[in-house]
mmCIF file of C-alpha atoms in Angstrom:
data_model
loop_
_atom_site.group_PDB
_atom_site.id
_atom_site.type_symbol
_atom_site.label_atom_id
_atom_site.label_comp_id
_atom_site.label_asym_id
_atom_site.label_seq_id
_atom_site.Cartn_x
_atom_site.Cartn_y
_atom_site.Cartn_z
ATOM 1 C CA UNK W 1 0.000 0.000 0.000
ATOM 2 C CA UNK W 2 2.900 2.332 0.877
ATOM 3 C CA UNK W 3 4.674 1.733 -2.793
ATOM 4 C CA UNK W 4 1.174 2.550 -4.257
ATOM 5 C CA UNK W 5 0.590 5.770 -2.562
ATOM 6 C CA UNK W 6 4.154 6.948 -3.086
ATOM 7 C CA UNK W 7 3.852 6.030 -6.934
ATOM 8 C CA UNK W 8 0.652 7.730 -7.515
ATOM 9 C CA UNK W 9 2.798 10.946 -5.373
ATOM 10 C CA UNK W 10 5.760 10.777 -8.240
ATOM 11 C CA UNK W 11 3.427 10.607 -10.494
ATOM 12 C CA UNK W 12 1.374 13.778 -9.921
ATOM 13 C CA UNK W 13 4.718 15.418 -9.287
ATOM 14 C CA UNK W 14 5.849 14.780 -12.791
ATOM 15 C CA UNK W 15 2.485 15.515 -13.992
ATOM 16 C CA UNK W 16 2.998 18.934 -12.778
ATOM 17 C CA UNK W 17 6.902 20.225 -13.522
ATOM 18 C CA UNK W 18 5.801 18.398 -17.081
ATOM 19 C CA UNK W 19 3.033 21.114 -17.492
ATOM 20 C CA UNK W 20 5.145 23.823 -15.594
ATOM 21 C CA UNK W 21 7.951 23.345 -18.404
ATOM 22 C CA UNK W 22 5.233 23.164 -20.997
ATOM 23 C CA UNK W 23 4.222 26.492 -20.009
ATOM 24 C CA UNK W 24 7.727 28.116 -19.353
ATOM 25 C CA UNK W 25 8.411 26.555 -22.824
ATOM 26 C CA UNK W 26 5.012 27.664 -24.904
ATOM 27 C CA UNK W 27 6.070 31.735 -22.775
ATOM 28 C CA UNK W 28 9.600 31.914 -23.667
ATOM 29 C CA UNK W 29 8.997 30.703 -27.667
ATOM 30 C CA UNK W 30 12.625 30.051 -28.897
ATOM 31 C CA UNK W 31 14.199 31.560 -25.828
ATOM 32 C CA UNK W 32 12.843 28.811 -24.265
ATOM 33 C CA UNK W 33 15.549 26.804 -21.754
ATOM 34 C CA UNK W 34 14.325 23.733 -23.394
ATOM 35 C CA UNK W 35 14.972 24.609 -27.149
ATOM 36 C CA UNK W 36 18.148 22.864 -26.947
ATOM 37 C CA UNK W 37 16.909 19.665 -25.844
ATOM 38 C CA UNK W 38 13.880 20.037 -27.984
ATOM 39 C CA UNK W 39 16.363 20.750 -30.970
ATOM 40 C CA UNK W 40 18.477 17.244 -29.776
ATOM 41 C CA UNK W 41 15.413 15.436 -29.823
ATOM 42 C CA UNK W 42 13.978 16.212 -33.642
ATOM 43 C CA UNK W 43 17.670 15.716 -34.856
ATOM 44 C CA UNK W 44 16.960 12.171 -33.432
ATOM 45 C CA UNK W 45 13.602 11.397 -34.385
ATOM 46 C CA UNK W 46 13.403 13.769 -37.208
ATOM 47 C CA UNK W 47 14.353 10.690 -40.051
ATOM 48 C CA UNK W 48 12.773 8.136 -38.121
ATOM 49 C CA UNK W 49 9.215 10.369 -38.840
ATOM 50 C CA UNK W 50 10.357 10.982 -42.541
ATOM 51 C CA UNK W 51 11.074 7.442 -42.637
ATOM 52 C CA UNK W 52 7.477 6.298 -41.238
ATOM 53 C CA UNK W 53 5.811 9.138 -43.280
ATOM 54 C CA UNK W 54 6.895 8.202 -46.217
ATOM 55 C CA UNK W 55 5.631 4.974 -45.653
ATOM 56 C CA UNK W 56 2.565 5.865 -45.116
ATOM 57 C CA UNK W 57 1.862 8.409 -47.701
ATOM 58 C CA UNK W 58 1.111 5.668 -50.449
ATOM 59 C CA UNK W 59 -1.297 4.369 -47.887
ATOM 60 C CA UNK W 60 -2.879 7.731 -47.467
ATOM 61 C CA UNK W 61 -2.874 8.324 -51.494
ATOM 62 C CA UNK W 62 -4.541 5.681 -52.153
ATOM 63 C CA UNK W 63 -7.104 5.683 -49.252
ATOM 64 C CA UNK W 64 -7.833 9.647 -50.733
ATOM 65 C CA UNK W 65 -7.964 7.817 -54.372
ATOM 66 C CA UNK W 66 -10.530 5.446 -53.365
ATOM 67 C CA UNK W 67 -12.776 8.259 -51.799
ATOM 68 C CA UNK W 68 -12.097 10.239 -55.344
ATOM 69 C CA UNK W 69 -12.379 7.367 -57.350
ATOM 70 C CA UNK W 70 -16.568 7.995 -58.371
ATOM 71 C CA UNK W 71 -15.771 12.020 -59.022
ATOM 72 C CA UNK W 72 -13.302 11.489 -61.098
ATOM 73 C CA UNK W 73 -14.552 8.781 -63.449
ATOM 74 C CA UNK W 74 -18.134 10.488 -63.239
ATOM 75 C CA UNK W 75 -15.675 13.216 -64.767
ATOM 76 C CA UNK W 76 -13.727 11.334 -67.100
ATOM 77 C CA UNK W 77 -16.927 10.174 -68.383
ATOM 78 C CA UNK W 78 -18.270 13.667 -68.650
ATOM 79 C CA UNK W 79 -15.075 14.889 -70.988
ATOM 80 C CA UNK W 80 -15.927 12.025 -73.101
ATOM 81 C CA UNK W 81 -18.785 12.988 -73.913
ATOM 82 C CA UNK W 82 -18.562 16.087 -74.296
ATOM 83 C CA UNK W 83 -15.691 15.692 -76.723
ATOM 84 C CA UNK W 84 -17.369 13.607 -78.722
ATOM 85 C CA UNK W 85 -20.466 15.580 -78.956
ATOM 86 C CA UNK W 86 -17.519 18.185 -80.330
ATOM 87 C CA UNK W 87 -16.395 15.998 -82.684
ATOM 88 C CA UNK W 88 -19.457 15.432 -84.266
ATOM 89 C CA UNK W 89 -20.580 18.924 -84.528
ATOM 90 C CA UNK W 90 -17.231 19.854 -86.440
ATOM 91 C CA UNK W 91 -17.311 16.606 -88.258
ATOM 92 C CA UNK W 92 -21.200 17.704 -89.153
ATOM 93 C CA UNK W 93 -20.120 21.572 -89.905
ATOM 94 C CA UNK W 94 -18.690 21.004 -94.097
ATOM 95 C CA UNK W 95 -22.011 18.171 -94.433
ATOM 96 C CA UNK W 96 -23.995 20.970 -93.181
ATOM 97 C CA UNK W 97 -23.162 23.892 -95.125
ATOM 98 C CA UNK W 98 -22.787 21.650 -98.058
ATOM 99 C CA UNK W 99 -26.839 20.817 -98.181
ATOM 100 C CA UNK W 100 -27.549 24.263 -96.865
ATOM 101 C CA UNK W 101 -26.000 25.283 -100.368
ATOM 102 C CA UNK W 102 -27.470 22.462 -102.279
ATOM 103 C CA UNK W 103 -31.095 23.325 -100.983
ATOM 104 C CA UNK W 104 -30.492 26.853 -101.746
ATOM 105 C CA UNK W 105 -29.723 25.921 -105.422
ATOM 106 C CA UNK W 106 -32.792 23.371 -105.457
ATOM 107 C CA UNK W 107 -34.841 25.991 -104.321
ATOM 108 C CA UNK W 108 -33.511 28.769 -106.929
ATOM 109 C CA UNK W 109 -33.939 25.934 -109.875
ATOM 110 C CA UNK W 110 -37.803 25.064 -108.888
ATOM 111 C CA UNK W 111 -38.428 28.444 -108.467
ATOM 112 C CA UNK W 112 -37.454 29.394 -111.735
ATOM 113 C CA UNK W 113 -38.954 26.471 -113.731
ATOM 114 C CA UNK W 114 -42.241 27.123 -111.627
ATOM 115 C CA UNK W 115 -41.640 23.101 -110.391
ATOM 116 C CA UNK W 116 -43.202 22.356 -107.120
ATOM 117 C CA UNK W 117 -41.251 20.116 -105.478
ATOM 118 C CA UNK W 118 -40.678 17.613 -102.941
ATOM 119 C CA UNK W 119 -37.188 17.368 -101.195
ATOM 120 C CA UNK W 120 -35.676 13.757 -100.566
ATOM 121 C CA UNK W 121 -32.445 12.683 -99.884
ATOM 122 C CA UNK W 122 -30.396 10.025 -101.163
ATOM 123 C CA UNK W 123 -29.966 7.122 -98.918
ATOM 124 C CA UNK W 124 -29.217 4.107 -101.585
ATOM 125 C CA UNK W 125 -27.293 3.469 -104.619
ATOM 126 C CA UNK W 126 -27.903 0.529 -106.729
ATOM 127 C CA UNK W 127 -31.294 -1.372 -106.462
ATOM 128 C CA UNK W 128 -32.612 -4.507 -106.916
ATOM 129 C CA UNK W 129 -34.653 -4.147 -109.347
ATOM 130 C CA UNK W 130 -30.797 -4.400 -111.872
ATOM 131 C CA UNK W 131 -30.251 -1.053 -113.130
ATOM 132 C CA UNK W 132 -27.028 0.112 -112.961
ATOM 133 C CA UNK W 133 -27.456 3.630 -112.193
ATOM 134 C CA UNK W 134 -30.352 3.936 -109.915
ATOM 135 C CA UNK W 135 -30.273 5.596 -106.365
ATOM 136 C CA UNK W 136 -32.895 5.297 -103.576
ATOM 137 C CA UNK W 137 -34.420 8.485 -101.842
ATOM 138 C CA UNK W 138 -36.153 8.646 -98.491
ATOM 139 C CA UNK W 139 -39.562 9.548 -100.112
ATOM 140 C CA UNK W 140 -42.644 7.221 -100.959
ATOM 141 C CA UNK W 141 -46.391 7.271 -102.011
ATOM 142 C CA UNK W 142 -46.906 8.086 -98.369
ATOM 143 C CA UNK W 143 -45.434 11.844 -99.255
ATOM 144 C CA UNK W 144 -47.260 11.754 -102.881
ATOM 145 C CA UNK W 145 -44.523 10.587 -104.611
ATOM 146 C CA UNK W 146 -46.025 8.317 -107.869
ATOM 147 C CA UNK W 147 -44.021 6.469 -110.816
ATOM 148 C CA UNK W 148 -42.592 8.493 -113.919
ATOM 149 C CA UNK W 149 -42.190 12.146 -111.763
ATOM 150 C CA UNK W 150 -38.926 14.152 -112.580
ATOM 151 C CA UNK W 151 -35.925 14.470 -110.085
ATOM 152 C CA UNK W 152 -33.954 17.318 -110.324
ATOM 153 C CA UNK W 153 -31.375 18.633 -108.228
ATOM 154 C CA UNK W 154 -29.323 22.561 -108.080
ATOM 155 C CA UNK W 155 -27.755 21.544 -110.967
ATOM 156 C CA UNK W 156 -30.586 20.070 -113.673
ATOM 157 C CA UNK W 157 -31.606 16.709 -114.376
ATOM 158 C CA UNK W 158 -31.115 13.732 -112.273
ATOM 159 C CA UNK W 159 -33.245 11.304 -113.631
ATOM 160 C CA UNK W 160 -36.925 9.880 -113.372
ATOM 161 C CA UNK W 161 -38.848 7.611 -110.291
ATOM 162 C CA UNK W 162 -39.405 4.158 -111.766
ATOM 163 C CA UNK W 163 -40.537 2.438 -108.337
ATOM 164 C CA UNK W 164 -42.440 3.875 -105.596
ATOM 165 C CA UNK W 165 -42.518 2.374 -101.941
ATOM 166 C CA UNK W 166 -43.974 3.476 -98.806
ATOM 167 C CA UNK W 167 -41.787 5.458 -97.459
ATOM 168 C CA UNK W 168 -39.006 5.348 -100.353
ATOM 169 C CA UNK W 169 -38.522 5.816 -104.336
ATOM 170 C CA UNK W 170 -35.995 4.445 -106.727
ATOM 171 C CA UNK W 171 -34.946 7.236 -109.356
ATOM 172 C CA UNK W 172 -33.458 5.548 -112.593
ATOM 173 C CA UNK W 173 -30.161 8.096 -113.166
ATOM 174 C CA UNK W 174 -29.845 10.241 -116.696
ATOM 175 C CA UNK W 175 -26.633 8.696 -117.500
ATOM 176 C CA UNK W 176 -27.949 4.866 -117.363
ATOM 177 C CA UNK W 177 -27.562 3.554 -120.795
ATOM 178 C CA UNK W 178 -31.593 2.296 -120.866
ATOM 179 C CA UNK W 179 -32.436 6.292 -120.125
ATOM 180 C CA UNK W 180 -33.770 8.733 -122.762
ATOM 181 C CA UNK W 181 -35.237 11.976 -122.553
ATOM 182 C CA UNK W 182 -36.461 14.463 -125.371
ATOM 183 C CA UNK W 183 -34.242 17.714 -125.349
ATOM 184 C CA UNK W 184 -33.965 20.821 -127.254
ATOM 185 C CA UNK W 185 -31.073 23.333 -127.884
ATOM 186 C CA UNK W 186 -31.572 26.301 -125.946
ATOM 187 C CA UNK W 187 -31.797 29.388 -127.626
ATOM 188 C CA UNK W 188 -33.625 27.528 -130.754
ATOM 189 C CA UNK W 189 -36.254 24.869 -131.521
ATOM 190 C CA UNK W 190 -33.915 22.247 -132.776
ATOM 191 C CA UNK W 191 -35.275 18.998 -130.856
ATOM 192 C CA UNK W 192 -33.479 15.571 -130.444
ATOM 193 C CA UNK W 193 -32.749 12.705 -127.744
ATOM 194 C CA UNK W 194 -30.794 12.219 -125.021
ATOM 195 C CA UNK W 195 -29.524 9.069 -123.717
ATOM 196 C CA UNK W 196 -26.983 7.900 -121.032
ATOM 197 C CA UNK W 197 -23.812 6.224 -121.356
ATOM 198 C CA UNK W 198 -23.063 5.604 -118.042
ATOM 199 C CA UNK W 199 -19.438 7.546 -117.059
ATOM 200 C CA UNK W 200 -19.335 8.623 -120.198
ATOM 201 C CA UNK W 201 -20.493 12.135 -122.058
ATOM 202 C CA UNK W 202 -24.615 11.819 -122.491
ATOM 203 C CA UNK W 203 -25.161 11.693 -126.483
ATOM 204 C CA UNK W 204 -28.001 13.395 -127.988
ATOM 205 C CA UNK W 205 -28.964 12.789 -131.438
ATOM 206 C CA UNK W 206 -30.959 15.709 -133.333
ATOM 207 C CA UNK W 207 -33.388 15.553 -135.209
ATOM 208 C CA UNK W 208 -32.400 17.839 -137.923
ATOM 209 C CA UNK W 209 -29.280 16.912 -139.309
ATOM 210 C CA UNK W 210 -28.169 19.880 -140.838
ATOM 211 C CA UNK W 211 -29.106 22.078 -137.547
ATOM 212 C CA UNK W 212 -26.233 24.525 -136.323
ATOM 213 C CA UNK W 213 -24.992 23.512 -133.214
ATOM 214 C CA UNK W 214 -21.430 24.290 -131.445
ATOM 215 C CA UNK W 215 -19.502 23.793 -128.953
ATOM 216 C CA UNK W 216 -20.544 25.280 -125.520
ATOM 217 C CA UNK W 217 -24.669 25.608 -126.708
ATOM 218 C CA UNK W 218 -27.002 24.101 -123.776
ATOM 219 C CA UNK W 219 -29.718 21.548 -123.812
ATOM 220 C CA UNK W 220 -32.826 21.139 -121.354
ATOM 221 C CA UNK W 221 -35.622 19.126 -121.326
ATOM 222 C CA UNK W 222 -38.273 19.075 -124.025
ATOM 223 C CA UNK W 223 -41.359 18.298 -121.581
ATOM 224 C CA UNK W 224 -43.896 14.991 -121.835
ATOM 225 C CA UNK W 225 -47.609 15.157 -121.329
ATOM 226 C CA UNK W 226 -48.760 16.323 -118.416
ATOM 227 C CA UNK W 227 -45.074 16.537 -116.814
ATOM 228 C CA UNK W 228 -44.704 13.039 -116.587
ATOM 229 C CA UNK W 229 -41.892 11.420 -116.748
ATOM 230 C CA UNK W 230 -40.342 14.464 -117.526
ATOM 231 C CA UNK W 231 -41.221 18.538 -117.007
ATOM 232 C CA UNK W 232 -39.968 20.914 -119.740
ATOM 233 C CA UNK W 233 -37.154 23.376 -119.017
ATOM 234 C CA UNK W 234 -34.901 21.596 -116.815
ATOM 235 C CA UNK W 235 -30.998 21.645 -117.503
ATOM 236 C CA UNK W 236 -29.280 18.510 -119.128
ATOM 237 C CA UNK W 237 -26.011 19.764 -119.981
ATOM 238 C CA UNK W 238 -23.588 21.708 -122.872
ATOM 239 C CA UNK W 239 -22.762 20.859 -125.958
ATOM 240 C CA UNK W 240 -18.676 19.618 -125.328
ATOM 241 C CA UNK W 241 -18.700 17.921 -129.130
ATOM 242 C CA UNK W 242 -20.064 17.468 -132.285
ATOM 243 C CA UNK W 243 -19.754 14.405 -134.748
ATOM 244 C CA UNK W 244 -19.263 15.216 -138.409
ATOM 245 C CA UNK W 245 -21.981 12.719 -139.983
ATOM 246 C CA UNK W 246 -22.355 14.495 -143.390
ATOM 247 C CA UNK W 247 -25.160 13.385 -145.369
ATOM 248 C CA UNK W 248 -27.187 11.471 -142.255
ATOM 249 C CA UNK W 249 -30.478 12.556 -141.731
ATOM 250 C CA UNK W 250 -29.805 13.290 -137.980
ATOM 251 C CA UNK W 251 -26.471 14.507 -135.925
ATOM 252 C CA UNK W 252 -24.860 13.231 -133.105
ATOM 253 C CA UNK W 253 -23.822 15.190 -130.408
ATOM 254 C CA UNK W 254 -22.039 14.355 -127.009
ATOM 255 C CA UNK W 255 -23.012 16.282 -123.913
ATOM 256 C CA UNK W 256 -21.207 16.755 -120.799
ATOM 257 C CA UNK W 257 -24.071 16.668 -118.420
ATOM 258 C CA UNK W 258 -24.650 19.459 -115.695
ATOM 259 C CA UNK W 259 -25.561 16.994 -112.276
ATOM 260 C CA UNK W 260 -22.778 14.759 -111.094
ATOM 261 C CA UNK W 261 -24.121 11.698 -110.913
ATOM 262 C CA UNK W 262 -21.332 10.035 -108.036
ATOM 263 C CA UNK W 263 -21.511 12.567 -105.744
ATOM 264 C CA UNK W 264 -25.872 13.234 -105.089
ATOM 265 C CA UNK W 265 -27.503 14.191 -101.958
ATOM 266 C CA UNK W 266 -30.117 16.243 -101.550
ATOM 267 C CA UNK W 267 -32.398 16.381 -104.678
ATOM 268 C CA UNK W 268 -36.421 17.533 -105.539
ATOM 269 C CA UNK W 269 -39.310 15.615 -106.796
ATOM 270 C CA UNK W 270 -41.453 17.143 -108.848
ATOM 271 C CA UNK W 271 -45.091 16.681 -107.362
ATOM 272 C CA UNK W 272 -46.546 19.338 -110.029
ATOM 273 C CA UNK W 273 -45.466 20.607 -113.068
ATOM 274 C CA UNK W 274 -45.239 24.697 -114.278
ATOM 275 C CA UNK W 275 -48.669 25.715 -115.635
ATOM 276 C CA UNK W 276 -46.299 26.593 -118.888
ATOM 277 C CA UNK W 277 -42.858 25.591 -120.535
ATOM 278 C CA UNK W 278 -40.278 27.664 -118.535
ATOM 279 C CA UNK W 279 -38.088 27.618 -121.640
ATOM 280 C CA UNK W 280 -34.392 28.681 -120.852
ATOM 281 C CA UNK W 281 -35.505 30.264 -117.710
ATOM 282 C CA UNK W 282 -33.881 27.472 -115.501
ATOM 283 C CA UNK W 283 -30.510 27.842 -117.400
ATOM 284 C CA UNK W 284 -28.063 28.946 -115.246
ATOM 285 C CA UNK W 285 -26.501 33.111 -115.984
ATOM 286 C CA UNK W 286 -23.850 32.698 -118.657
ATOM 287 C CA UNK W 287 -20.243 33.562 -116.981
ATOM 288 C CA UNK W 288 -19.672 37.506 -117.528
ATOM 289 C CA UNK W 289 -16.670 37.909 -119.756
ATOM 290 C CA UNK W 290 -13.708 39.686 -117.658
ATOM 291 C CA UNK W 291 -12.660 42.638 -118.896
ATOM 292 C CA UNK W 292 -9.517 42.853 -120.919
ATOM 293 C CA UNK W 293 -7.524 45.339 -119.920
ATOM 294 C CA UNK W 294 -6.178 47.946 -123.092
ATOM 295 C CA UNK W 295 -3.274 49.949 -123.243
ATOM 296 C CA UNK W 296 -2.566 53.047 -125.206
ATOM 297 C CA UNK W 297 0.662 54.576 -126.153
ATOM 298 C CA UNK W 298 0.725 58.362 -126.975
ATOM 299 C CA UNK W 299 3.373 58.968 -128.779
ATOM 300 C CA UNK W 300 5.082 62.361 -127.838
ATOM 301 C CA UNK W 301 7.006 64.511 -130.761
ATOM 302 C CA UNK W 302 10.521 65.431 -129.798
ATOM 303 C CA UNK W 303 11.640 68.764 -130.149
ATOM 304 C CA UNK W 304 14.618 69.747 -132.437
ATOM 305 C CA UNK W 305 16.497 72.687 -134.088
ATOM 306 C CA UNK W 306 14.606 73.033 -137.244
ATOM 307 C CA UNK W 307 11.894 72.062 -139.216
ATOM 308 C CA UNK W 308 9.897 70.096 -136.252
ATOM 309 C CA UNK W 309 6.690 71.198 -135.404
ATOM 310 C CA UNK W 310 6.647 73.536 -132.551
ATOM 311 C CA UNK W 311 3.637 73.197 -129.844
ATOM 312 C CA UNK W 312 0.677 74.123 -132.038
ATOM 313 C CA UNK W 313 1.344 71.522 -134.969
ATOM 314 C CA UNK W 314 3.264 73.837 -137.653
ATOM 315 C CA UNK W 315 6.160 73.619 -138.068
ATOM 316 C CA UNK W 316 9.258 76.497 -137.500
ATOM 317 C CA UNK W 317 10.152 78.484 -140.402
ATOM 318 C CA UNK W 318 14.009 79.202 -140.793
ATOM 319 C CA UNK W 319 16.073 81.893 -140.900
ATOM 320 C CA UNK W 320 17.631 83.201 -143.639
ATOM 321 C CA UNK W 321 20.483 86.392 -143.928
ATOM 322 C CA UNK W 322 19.918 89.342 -146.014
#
């Protein structure tokens, strides 16, 4: 009982010069009559803490990663997104602007041939049905569209619908080889036919052999009966070359055609033909000529000692003696 009492008496004395020096220490700051043992001590512990600190950081990193581990994959998947919601909207910018500018020129060619029009899009090439120029469009009886109508595009004539579905049409192309169309030389009344010949120049045969026709001159359609299969007015192409055939009742010409037939996209239907033959109307504005520049030389008379004109044009008499 006696060593118990006289332990728990040490040990309140220590408990109280420890918080005496504690508070002489925390008074004095670095002045502090312990600094120099407190100094001793970190130089003796200090690398053992390093030591055990670095340890333990890993430990702590990757406890902190775990907690961050939803944040930053909700994030990750966030920037994902988002950059490929950017990369489609650039990808999407040229495809934009390019049928912005095709439905502009649709527009300005139905206008002009008075054409109402349904727009479709091409989402096929090649049907079943064995032609070898056909493409399929995203329009069908259930928009009004019927056998034999006229496709056009910006640029003139695409072809004709030969089979109607639902909800989509197959349009037989003006350069397939089984495709003919009536035509007639702008500018005129010379008529003839058109027919395809697949990559190849379209070649048009006229009916009046001895017609004058050159390079350059431009053809559009003739016009069927009641617009179908085809509407008059619309652009087939220009004249690029014509075949000699003297003495043949017709002439053949070969025509480079105004649509590009490998690269279509947005194209018309029309639903309704003009209430009259547009004529050249749909043609598009022949290229104005650029100026040629002229220049003029004025030629200046020198002046001399005799016998050149002086500045009004006569010339300078001469002096005799006497």
């Amino acid at each position: 009982m006696r060593d118990t009492r006289e332990s728990r008496l040490l040990l309140v004395l220590l408990i109280v010069i420890a918080f005496a020096l504690i508070t002489v220490d925390i008074r004095t700051g670095q002045s502090s009559p312990l600094a120099g043992a407190r100094s001793a001590v970190a130089a003796v512990f200090g690398p053992a803490e390093r030591a055990v600190s670095a340890a333990v950081d890993p430990v702590g990193g990757a406890v902190n990663s775990v907690r961050t581990a939803g944040s930053s994959q909700d994030t990750i998947k966030r920037l994902q997104r988002e950059n490929a919601a950017l990369r489609t909207k650039i990808a999407a910018g040229p495809l934009a602007a390019s049928r912005e500018k095709q439905l502009d020129n649709l527009l300005k060619t139905a206008g002009a041939g008075q054409y109402r029009i349904k727009a479709a899009q091409v989402i096929a090439i090649g049907a079943a049905q064995g032609f070898s120029w056909t493409v399929t469009l995203d329009a069908g009886s259930a928009d009004g569209i019927t056998r034999d109508m006229t496709v056009v595009n910006g640029d003139g004539l695409v072809g004709r619908v030969t089979t109607v579905a639902s909800s989509t049409c197959t349009v037989l192309l003006a350069n397939d080889p089984s495709f003919t169309v009536g035509t007639r030389l702008a500018g005129s009344n010379e008529l003839g036919f058109a027919s395809g010949e697949g990559e190849s120049p379209l070649k048009m045969q006229l009916l009046n052999g001895h017609a004058k026709v050159g390079k350059g001159d431009k053809l559009v359609t003739f016009g069927s009966e009641h617009g179908r299969p085809f509407v008059p007015g619309v652009p087939i192409g220009s004249v690029q070359k014509v075949d000699a055939t003297p003495g043949e009742l017709t002439r053949t010409v070969e025509v480079k055609p105004f649509v590009h037939f490998t690269a279509l996209d947005l194209v018309g239907i029309v639903v309704a033909p003009p209430t009259r033959d547009p004529r050249d109307a749909v043609l598009p504005a022949a290229p104005k000529p650029k100026p040629t520049p002229t220049v003029t030389v004025t030629a200046t008379p020198g002046a001399s000692a005799s016998g050149s004109p002086n500045a009004s044009g006569s010339p300078n008499p001469s002096k005799t003696g006497g």
